[in-house]
Amino acid sequence: MRPSPLLATDSLRTVGLVAALEAAGLQERVDVKYLVSVDVFLELAHRLRSSHALLEIDGRHEFAYRTTYFDTADLRAYRDHIQQRRRRYKCRAREYVDSGLCTFEVKLKSARGRTVKHRMPYDRRDELSEPAIAFLDDCVQRWYGRRPEPDLRPALAATYTRLTLVAPELGE
């Protein structure tokens, strides 16, 4: 039987949501994601235990998400991302399952390649409402001086559980 990634977090101290957001709100950040084996994650968590803490909310360490990404029929936003175009955006509706909170989020790239996230409260995870379209339009026009594509629709739905490591002293 494979070890659970949660076993690696037993040796990590915990940090609450308020402290994590004060240390690193992460509305503007550099995003790098990795897919690693459980064994690699176990070793990484062991190495990070002196600098990182595990996010804890109401005694929980793992959190469920449901996300719907919106894109054009020809996946323009996805292709712009893969081709690392400078003036690209992604938009999604995200439900934080454990809290019931839902937001509409627009992620843009700054001139220095940082991800800048804008969000608004939202109540429709699988569709674009007029307020969400207006919010997206405002974000894209302010950052890039152009309008987003008009024919966005649900393109990808994902449900997953994740845990979050925070380095409060490093602002990460």
Short mmCIF file of C-alpha atoms in Angstrom, two decimals, residues 39-137:
data_model
loop_
_atom_site.label_atom_id
_atom_site.label_comp_id
_atom_site.label_asym_id
_atom_site.label_seq_id
_atom_site.Cartn_x
_atom_site.Cartn_y
_atom_site.Cartn_z
CA ASP A 39 7.79 9.42 -2.49
CA VAL A 40 9.17 12.69 -3.86
CA PHE A 41 6.48 14.64 -2.02
CA LEU A 42 7.30 12.86 1.25
CA GLU A 43 10.96 13.84 0.88
CA LEU A 44 10.08 17.42 -0.06
CA ALA A 45 7.73 17.84 2.91
CA HIS A 46 10.48 16.54 5.20
CA ARG A 47 12.94 19.12 3.83
CA LEU A 48 10.44 21.98 4.12
CA ARG A 49 9.32 21.35 7.69
CA SER A 50 11.61 24.05 9.14
CA SER A 51 10.37 26.79 6.79
CA HIS A 52 6.82 25.80 5.88
CA ALA A 53 3.55 25.24 7.67
CA LEU A 54 0.41 23.36 6.70
CA LEU A 55 -2.73 25.44 6.20
CA GLU A 56 -5.36 24.48 8.77
CA ILE A 57 -8.96 25.65 8.74
CA ASP A 58 -11.37 24.38 11.38
CA GLY A 59 -9.04 21.47 12.14
CA ARG A 60 -8.88 20.39 8.49
CA HIS A 61 -5.76 20.12 6.36
CA GLU A 62 -7.18 19.06 3.01
CA PHE A 63 -9.77 21.01 1.10
CA ALA A 64 -12.10 20.10 -1.75
CA TYR A 65 -12.46 22.32 -4.82
CA ARG A 66 -14.77 22.31 -7.81
CA THR A 67 -13.61 24.49 -10.66
CA THR A 68 -15.05 25.31 -14.06
CA TYR A 69 -12.74 27.00 -16.57
CA PHE A 70 -14.29 29.06 -19.35
CA ASP A 71 -12.76 29.24 -22.81
CA THR A 72 -13.68 29.58 -26.48
CA ALA A 73 -14.67 26.62 -28.66
CA ASP A 74 -11.12 26.53 -30.06
CA LEU A 75 -9.57 26.83 -26.54
CA ARG A 76 -7.97 30.20 -27.14
CA ALA A 77 -7.14 30.88 -23.46
CA TYR A 78 -5.58 27.43 -23.07
CA ARG A 79 -3.50 27.84 -26.25
CA ASP A 80 -2.37 31.32 -25.18
CA HIS A 81 -1.24 29.83 -21.88
CA ILE A 82 0.64 26.92 -23.47
CA GLN A 83 2.33 29.31 -25.92
CA GLN A 84 3.18 31.63 -23.00
CA ARG A 85 1.66 34.66 -24.64
CA ARG A 86 2.32 37.80 -22.60
CA ARG A 87 -1.21 39.20 -22.69
CA ARG A 88 -3.17 36.17 -21.65
CA TYR A 89 -5.89 35.49 -19.14
CA LYS A 90 -7.80 32.61 -17.65
CA CYS A 91 -11.20 32.81 -16.06
CA ARG A 92 -12.90 30.29 -13.85
CA ALA A 93 -15.61 29.78 -11.29
CA ARG A 94 -14.35 28.03 -8.19
CA GLU A 95 -16.35 26.49 -5.39
CA TYR A 96 -14.54 25.94 -2.12
CA VAL A 97 -16.61 22.88 -1.23
CA ASP A 98 -15.86 22.74 2.50
CA SER A 99 -16.97 26.33 3.11
CA GLY A 100 -19.58 26.62 0.36
CA LEU A 101 -17.85 29.78 -0.89
CA CYS A 102 -17.90 30.33 -4.65
CA THR A 103 -15.93 32.94 -6.58
CA PHE A 104 -15.40 34.01 -10.16
CA GLU A 105 -11.70 34.55 -10.80
CA VAL A 106 -9.72 36.19 -13.57
CA LYS A 107 -6.00 35.42 -13.74
CA LEU A 108 -3.80 37.78 -15.77
CA LYS A 109 -0.08 37.99 -16.48
CA SER A 110 1.80 41.12 -15.45
CA ALA A 111 4.60 42.61 -17.53
CA ARG A 112 7.06 40.72 -15.30
CA GLY A 113 5.38 37.37 -15.78
CA ARG A 114 3.65 37.30 -12.41
CA THR A 115 0.15 35.94 -12.07
CA VAL A 116 -2.33 38.52 -10.81
CA LYS A 117 -5.68 37.18 -9.64
CA HIS A 118 -8.89 39.20 -9.39
CA ARG A 119 -11.98 37.68 -7.83
CA MET A 120 -15.57 38.43 -7.07
CA PRO A 121 -18.24 36.54 -5.12
CA TYR A 122 -20.16 34.22 -7.41
CA ASP A 123 -23.09 31.87 -7.19
CA ARG A 124 -22.99 29.94 -10.49
CA ARG A 125 -20.16 27.50 -10.80
CA ASP A 126 -21.01 26.14 -14.26
CA GLU A 127 -22.04 29.21 -16.22
CA LEU A 128 -21.09 32.79 -16.94
CA SER A 129 -23.48 35.44 -15.64
CA GLU A 130 -23.71 39.00 -16.91
CA PRO A 131 -21.89 40.34 -13.80
CA ALA A 132 -19.05 37.84 -14.35
CA ILE A 133 -18.74 38.82 -18.01
CA ALA A 134 -18.65 42.51 -17.03
CA PHE A 135 -16.00 41.77 -14.37
CA LEU A 136 -13.89 39.83 -16.90
CA ASP A 137 -14.30 42.59 -19.48
#
